mmCIF file of C-alpha atoms and ligand atoms in Angstrom:
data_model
loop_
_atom_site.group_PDB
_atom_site.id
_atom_site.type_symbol
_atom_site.label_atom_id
_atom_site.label_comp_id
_atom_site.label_asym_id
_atom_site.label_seq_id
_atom_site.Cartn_x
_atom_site.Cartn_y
_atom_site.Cartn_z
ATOM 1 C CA UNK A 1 118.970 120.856 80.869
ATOM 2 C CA UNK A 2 116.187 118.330 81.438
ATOM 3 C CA UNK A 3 116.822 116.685 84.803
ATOM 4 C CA UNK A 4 114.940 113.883 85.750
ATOM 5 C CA UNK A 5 116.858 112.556 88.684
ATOM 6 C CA UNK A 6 113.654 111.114 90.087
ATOM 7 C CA UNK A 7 113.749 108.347 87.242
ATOM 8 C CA UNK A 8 116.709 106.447 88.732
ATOM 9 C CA UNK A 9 115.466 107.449 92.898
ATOM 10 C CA UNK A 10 114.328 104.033 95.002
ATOM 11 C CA UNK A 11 112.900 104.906 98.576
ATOM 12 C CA UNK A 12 112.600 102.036 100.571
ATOM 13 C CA UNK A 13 108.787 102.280 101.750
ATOM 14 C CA UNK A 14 110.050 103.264 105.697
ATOM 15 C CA UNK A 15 111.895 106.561 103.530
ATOM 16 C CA UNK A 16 108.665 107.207 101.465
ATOM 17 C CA UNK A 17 106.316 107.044 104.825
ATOM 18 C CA UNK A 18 108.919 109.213 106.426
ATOM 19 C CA UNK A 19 108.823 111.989 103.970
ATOM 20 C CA UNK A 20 105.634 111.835 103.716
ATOM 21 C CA UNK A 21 105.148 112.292 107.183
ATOM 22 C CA UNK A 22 107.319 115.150 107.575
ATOM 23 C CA UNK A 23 109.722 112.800 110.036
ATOM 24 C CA UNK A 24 113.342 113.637 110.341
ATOM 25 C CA UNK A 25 115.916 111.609 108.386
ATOM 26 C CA UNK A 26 119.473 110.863 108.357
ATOM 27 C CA UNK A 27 121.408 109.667 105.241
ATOM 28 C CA UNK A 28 124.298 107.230 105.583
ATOM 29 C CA UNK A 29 127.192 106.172 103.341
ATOM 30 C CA UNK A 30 127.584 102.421 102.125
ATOM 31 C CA UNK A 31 131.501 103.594 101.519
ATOM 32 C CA UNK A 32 132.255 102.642 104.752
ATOM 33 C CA UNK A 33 130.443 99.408 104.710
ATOM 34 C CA UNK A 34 131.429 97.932 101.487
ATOM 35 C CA UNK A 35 134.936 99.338 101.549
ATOM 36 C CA UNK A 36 135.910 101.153 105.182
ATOM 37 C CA UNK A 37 135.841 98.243 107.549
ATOM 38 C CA UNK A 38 135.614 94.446 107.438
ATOM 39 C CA UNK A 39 132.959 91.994 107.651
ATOM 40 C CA UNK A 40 131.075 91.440 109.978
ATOM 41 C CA UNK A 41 132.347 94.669 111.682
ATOM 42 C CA UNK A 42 130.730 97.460 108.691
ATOM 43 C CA UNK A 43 127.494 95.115 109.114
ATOM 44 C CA UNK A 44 127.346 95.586 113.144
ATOM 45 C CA UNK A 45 128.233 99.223 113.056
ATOM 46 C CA UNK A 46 125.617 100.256 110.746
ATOM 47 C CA UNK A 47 122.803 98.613 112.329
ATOM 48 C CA UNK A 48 123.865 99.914 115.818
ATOM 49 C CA UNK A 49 123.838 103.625 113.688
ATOM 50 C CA UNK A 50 120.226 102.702 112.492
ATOM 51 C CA UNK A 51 119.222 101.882 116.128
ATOM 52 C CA UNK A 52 121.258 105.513 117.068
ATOM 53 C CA UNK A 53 119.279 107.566 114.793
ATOM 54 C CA UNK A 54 115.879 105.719 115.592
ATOM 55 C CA UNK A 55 115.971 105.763 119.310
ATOM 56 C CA UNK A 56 116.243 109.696 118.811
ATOM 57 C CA UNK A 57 113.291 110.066 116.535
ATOM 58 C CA UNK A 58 114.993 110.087 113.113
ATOM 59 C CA UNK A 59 114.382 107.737 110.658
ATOM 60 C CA UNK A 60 118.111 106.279 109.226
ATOM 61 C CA UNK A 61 118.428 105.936 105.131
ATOM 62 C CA UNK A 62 121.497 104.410 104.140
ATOM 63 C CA UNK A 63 122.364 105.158 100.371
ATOM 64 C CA UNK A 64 124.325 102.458 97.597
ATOM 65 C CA UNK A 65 123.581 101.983 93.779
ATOM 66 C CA UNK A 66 121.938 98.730 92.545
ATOM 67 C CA UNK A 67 120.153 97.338 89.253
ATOM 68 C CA UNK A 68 120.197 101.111 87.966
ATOM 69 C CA UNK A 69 118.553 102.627 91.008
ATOM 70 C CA UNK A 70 119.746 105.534 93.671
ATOM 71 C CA UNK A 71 118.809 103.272 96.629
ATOM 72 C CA UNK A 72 117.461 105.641 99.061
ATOM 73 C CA UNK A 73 116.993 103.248 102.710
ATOM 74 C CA UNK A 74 118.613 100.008 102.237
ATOM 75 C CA UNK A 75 116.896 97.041 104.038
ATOM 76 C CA UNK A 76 118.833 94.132 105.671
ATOM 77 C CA UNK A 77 119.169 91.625 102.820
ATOM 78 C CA UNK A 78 120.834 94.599 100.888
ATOM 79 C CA UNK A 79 122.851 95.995 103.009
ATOM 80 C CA UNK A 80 123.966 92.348 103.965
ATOM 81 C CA UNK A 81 125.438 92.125 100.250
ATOM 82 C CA UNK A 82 126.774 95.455 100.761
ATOM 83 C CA UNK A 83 128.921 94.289 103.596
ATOM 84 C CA UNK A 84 130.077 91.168 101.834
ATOM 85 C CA UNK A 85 130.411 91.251 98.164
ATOM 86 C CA UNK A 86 133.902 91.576 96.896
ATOM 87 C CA UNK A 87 132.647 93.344 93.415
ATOM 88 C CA UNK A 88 131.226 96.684 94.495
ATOM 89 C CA UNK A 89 132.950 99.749 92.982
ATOM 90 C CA UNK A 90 133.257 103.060 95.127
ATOM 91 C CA UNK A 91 131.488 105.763 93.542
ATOM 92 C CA UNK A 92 132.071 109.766 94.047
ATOM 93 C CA UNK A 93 129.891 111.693 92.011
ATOM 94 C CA UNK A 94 132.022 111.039 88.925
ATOM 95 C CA UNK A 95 131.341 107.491 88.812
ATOM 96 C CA UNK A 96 127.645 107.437 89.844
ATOM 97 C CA UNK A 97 125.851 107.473 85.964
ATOM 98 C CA UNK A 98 128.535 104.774 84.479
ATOM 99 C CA UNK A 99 127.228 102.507 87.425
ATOM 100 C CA UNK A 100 123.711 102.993 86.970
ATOM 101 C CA UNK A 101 124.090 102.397 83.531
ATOM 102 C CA UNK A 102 126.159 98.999 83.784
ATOM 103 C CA UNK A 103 123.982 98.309 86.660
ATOM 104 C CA UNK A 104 126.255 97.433 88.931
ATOM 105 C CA UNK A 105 126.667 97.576 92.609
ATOM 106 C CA UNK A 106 127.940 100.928 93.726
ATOM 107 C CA UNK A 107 128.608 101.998 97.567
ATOM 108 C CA UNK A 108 128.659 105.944 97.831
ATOM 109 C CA UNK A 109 131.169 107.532 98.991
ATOM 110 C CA UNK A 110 130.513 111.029 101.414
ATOM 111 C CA UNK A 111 130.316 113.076 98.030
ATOM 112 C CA UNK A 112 128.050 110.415 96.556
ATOM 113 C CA UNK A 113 126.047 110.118 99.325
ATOM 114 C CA UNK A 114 125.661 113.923 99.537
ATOM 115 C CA UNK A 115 124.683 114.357 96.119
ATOM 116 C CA UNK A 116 122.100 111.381 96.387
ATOM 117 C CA UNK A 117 120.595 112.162 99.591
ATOM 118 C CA UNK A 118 119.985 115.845 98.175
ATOM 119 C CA UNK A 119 117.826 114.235 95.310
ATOM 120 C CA UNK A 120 115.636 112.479 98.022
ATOM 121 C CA UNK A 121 115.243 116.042 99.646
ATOM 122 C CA UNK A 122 117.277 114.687 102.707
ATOM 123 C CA UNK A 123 119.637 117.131 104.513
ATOM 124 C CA UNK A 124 121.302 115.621 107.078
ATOM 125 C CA UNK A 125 124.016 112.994 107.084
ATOM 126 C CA UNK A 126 126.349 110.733 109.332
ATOM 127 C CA UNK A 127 129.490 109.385 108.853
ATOM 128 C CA UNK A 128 132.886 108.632 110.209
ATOM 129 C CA UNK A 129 135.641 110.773 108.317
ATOM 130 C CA UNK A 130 135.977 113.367 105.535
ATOM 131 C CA UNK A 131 138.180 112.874 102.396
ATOM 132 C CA UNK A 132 140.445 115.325 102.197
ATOM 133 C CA UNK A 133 143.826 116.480 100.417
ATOM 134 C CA UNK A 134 145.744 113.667 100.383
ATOM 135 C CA UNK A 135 149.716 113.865 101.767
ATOM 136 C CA UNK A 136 151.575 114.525 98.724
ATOM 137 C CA UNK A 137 148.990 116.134 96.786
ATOM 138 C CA UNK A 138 151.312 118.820 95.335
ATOM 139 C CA UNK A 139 153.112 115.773 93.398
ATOM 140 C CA UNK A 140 149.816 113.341 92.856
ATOM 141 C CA UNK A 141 146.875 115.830 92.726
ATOM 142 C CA UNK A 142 144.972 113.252 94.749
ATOM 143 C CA UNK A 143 142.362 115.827 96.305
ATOM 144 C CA UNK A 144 138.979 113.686 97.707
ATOM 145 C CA UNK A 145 135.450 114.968 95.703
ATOM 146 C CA UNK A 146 134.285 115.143 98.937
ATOM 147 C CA UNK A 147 136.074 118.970 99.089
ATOM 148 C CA UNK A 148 134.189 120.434 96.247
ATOM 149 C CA UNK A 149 130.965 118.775 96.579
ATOM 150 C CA UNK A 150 130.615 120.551 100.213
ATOM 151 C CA UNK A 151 131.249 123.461 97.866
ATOM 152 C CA UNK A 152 127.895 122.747 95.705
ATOM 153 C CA UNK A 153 125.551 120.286 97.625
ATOM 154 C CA UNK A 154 123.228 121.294 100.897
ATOM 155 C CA UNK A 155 123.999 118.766 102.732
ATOM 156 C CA UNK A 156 125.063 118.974 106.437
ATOM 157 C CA UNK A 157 127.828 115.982 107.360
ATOM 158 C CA UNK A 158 128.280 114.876 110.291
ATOM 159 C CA UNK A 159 131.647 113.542 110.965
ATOM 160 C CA UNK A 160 134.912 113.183 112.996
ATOM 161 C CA UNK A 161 136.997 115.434 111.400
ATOM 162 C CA UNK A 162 139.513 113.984 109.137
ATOM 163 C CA UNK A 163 141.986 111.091 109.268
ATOM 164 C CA UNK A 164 145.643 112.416 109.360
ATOM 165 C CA UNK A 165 146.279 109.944 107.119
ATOM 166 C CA UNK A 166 145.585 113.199 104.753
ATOM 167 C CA UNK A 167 146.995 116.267 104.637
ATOM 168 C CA UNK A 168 144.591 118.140 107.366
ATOM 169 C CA UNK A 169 146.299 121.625 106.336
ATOM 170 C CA UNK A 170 145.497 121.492 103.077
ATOM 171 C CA UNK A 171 141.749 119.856 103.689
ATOM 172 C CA UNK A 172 141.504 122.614 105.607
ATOM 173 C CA UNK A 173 142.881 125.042 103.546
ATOM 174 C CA UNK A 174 141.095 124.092 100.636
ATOM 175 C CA UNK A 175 136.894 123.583 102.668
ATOM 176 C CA UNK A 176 137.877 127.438 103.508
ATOM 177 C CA UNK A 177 138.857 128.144 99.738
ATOM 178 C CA UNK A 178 135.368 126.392 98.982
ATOM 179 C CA UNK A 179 133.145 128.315 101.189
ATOM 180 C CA UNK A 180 132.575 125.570 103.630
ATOM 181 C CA UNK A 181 131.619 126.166 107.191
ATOM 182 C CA UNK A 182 133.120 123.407 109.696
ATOM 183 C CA UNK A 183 131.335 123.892 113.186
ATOM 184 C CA UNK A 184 132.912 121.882 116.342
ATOM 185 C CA UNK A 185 130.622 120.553 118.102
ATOM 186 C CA UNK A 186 131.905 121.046 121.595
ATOM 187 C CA UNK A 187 135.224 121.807 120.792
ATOM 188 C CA UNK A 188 137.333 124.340 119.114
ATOM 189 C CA UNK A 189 140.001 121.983 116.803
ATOM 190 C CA UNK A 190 139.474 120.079 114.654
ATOM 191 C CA UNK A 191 139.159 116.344 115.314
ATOM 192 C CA UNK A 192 141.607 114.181 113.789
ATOM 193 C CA UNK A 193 139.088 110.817 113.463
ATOM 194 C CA UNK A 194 141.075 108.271 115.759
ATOM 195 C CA UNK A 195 141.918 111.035 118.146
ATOM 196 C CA UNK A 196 139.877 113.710 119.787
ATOM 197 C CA UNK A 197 141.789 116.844 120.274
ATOM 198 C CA UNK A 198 144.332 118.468 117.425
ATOM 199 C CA UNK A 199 146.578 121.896 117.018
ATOM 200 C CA UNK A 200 144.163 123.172 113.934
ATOM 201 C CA UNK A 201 141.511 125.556 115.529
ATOM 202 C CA UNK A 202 138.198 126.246 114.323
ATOM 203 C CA UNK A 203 136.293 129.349 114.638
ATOM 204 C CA UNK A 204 132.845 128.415 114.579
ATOM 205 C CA UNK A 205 132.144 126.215 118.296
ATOM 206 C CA UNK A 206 128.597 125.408 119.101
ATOM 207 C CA UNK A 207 126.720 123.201 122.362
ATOM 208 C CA UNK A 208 123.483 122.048 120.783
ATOM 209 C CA UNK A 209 122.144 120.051 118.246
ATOM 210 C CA UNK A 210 119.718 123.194 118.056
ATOM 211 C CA UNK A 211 122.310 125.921 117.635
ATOM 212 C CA UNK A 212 123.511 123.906 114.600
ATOM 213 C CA UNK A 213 120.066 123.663 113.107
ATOM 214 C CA UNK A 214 119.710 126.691 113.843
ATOM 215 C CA UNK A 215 122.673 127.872 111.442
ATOM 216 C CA UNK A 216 122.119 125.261 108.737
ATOM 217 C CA UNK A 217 118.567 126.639 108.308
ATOM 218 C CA UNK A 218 120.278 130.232 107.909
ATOM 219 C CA UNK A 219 122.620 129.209 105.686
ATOM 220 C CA UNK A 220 120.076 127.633 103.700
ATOM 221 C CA UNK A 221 118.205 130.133 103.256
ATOM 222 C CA UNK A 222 121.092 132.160 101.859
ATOM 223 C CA UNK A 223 121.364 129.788 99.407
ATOM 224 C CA UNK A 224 125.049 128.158 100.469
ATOM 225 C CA UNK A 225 125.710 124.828 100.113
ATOM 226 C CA UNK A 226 127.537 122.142 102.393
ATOM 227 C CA UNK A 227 128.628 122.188 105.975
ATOM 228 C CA UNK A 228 130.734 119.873 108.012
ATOM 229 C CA UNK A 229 129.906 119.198 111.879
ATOM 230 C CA UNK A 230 133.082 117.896 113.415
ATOM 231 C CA UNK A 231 131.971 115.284 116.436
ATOM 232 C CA UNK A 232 134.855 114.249 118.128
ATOM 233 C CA UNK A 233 135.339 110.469 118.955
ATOM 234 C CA UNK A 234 134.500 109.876 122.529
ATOM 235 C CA UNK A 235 136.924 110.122 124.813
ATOM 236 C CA UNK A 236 136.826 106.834 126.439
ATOM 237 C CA UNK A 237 137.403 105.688 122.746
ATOM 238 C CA UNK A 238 140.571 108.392 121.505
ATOM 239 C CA UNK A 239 143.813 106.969 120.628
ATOM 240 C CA UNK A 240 146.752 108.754 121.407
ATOM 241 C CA UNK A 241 148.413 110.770 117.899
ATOM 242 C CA UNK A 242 151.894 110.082 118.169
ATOM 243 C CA UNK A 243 151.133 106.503 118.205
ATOM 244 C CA UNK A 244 148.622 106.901 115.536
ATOM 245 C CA UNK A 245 150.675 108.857 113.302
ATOM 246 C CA UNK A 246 153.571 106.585 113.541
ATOM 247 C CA UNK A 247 150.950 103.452 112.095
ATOM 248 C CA UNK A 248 149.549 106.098 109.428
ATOM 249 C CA UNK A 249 152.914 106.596 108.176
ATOM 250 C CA UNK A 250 153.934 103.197 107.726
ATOM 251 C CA UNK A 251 150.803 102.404 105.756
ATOM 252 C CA UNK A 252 151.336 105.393 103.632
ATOM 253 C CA UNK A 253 154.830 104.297 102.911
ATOM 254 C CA UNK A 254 153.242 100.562 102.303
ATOM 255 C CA UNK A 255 151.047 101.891 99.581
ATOM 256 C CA UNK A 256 153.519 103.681 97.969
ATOM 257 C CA UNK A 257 155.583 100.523 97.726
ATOM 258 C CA UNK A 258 152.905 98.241 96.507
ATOM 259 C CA UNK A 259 151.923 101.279 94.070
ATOM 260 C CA UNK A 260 148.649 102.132 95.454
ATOM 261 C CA UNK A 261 147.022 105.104 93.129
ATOM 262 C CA UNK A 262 144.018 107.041 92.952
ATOM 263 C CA UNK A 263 140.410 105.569 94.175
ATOM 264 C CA UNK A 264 142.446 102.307 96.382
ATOM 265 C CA UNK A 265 144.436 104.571 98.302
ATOM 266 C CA UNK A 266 142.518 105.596 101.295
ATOM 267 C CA UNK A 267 141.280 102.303 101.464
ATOM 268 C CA UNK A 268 144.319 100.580 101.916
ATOM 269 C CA UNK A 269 145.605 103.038 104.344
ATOM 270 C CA UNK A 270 142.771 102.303 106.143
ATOM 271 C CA UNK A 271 142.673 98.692 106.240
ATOM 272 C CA UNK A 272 146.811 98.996 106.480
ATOM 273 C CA UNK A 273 146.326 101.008 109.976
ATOM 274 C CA UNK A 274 144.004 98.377 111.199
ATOM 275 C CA UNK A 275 146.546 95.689 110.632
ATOM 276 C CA UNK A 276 149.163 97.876 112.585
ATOM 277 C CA UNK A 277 146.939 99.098 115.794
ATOM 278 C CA UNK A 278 146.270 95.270 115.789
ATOM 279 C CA UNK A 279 142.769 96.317 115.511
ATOM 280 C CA UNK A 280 142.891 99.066 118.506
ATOM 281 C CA UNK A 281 141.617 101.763 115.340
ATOM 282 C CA UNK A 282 138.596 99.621 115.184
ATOM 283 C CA UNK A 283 136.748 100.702 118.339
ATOM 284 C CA UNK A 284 137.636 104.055 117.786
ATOM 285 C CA UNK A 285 136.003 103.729 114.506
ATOM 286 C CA UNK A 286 132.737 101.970 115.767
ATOM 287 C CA UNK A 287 132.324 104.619 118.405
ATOM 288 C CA UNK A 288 132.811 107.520 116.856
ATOM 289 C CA UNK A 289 130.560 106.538 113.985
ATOM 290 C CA UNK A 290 127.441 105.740 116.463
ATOM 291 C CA UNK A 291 127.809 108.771 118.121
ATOM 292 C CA UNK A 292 127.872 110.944 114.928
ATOM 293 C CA UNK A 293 125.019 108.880 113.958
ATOM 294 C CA UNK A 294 123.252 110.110 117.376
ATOM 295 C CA UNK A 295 124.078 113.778 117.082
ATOM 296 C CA UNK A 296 123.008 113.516 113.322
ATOM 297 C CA UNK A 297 119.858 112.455 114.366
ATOM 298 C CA UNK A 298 119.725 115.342 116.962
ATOM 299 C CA UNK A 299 120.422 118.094 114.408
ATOM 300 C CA UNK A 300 117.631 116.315 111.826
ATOM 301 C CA UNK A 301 115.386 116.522 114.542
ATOM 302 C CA UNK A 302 115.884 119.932 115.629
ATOM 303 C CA UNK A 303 116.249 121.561 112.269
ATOM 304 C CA UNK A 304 112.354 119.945 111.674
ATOM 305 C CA UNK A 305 111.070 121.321 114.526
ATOM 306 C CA UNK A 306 112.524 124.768 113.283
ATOM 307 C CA UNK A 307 110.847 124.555 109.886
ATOM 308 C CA UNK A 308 108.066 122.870 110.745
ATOM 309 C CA UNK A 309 109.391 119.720 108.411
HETATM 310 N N1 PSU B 401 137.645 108.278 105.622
HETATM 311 C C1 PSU B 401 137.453 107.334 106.564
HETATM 312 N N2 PSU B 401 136.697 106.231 106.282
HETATM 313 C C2 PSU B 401 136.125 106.068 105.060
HETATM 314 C C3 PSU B 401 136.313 107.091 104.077
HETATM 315 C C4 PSU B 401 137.070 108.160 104.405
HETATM 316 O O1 PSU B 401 137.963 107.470 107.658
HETATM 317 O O2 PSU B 401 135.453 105.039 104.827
HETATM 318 C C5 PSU B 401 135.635 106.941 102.737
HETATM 319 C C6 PSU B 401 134.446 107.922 102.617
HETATM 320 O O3 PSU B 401 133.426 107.293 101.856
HETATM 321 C C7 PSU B 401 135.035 109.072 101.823
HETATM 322 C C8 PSU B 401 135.998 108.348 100.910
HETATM 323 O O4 PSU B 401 134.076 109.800 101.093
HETATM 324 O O5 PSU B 401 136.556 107.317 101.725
HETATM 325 C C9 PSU B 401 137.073 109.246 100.369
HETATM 326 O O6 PSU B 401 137.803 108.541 99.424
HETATM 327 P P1 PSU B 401 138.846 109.307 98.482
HETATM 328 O O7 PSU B 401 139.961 109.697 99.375
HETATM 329 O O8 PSU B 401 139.235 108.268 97.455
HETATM 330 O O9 PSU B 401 138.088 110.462 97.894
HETATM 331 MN MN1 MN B 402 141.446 110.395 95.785
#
C-alpha cells in the first residue's frame, strides 16, 4: 500500500517551526468547537486552551478538514468559521477521505483527531470527554470509533473520563477488550466528565505529568497504541451525579422521541443537558477542558525532555 498521507497534511507555520524545533505540542479536536458547545462559548474555551498549553511551554495545534487539507494548527480566522458555520460535518476516521475529497469543512472528532495528529508526528492530545458505548448499545450497536482507534493509534488523550450519558461499563469494558491503558491522574475512578469522583475503579493511578511520560514512552516503545489520561474536572467546578443523571436521562429519552440516530446523537444529548442544567454543565465543561489542556501540555513537555524531542 502506497501511503502518502503527507499529500493532504497543512501545518500552520507556528506547527512547522515547532517540529522543527523539537518543541512540545498538543493536538486539539474541532468536534467540540463546531459541534460540542455553542457560540461564542467553543470559540472562548479554545483560545483559553491555546493560552493553557502555551503558558506551559507547549505549542497548541488544533486539527479540522478544509479545501482538501488535514489542517494541522488552525489560526483565528479558521477556527472562527469553525465555531460558527452551521455546514460542518463531524468526521471519525470513517468519514475523513469523503470530506477531503468533496472538500468540505470537517471538525474531527477524538478518533479523527487521533488519527490526524499521528500523521503530523504529534503524540499528545487534549480534550473534554471520550466516546464511548452508547446506553442501549446491545439493541442500536451505537459504539463511538473513538474505542477502537485507542486500539490502533499512539496517541495519548487527555480527557475527563466519559459522560454517563454512555454506557461507562461497557466503555470500559470494551478500552480493556482493546488493550487500552486508562491512567487516573490523581485519582483511582474513573471520572464521569461533569462530575469528579465515580464507583468504576481504575488500576493504574499516577501524581506527575512525568510518571505518565514516563509510561507512554514505555509503551511506545513496545509498540502499543493509544492511552487515555483521565483528569478529573476540578472540584470547585463538579456537579453533583444524581442531579446530573436525572438531566442525562431526560435528554436521552428526548432523542429517542425526536428519533435521534447514529452520528446526531451525542450531540443532542449534549446540547439537550445544557438546556436542562440551565447552562450549570457549561462551566463544568469550560473548566475541565482548560485544565486537561494544562496537564496535556505537562505530559508533552515531560515526555520531550525524556526523549530528547
Ligand atoms: N463527549 C463530550 N463532548 C464532545 C464529544 C464527546 O463530552 O464534544 C465529541 C468528541 O469529538 C467525540 C465524539 O469524539 O463526540 C463522539 O461522538 P460519537 O459518540 O458519535 O462517536
Ligand atoms: Mn455513534
Amino acid at each position: 500500500m502506497n501511503e502518502r498521507f503527507s499529500d493532504f497534511l497543512k501545518l500552520s507555520n507556528q506547527v512547522k517551526k515547532a517540529i522543527q524545533d523539537n518543541l512540545p505540542i498538543v493536538a486539539l479536536e474541532s468536534t467540540v468547537i463546531s459541534h460540542g458547545l455553542p457560540y461564542p462559548d467553543n470559540l472562548e474555551v479554545t483560545k483559553k486552551m491555546m493560552s493553557a498549553i502555551t503558558e506551559t511551554g507547549a505549542v497548541p495545534a488544533v486539527i479540522g478538514l478544509m479545501d482538501g487539507l488535514i489542517h494541522v494548527g488552525l489560526n483565528e480566522d479558521e477556527l472562527e468559521l469553525f465555531a460558527t458555520r452551521k455546514d460542518i460535518l463531524k468526521i471519525s476516521r470513517s468519514d475523513i477521505a469523503y470530506c477531503l475529497s468533496e472538500k468540505r469543512l470537517g471538525a474531527t472528532t477524538v478518533s479523527a483527531t487521533m488519527l490526524c495528529a499521528s500523521y503530523a508526528g504529534i503524540r499528545i492530545f487534549s480534550t473534554g470527554g471520550l466516546g464511548g458505548v452508547h446506553r442501549g448499545a446491545e439493541e442500536t450497536f451505537d459504539i463511538s470509533a473513538d474505542l477502537t482507534e485507542l486500539s490502533k493509534t499512539p496517541v495519548l488523550v487527555v480527557c475527563s473520563g466519559a459522560k454517563s450519558i454512555l454506557d461507562v461499563s461497557k466503555t470500559l469494558e470494551y478500552l480493556e477488550t482493546q488493550g487500552v491503558p486508562i491512567i487516573g491522574y490523581q485519582t483511582n475512578c474513573f471520572p464521569l466528565f461533569f462530575t469528579k469522583e465515580s464507583d468504576y475503579r481504575l488500576t493504574q493511578c499516577l501524581r506527575g505529568p512525568e510518571e505518565i511520560a514516563s509510561v507512554a514512552d514505555i509503551n511506545w516503545k513496545l509498540g502499543l497504541t493509544g492511552m487515555v489520561v483521565a483528569n478529573p474536572v476540578p472540584e470547585a467546578d463538579s456537579l453533583d451525579s444524581n442531579i446530573v443523571e436525572k438531566w442525562i436521562k431526560t435528554a436521552i429519552s428526548d432523542g429517542q422521541k425526536q428519533g435521534i440516530k447514529g452520528k446526531a446523537v451525542t450531540p443532542f444529548v449534549l446540547s439537550r443537558v445544557a438546556e436542562l442544567s440551565s447552562g450549570k454543565t457549561m462551566q463544568a465543561n469550560k473548566s475541565l477542558l482548560v485544565n486537561n489542556a494544562a496537564l496535556a501540555a505537562r505530559i508533552a513537555v515531560s515526555l520531550n525532555t525524556l526523549t530528547g524531542g
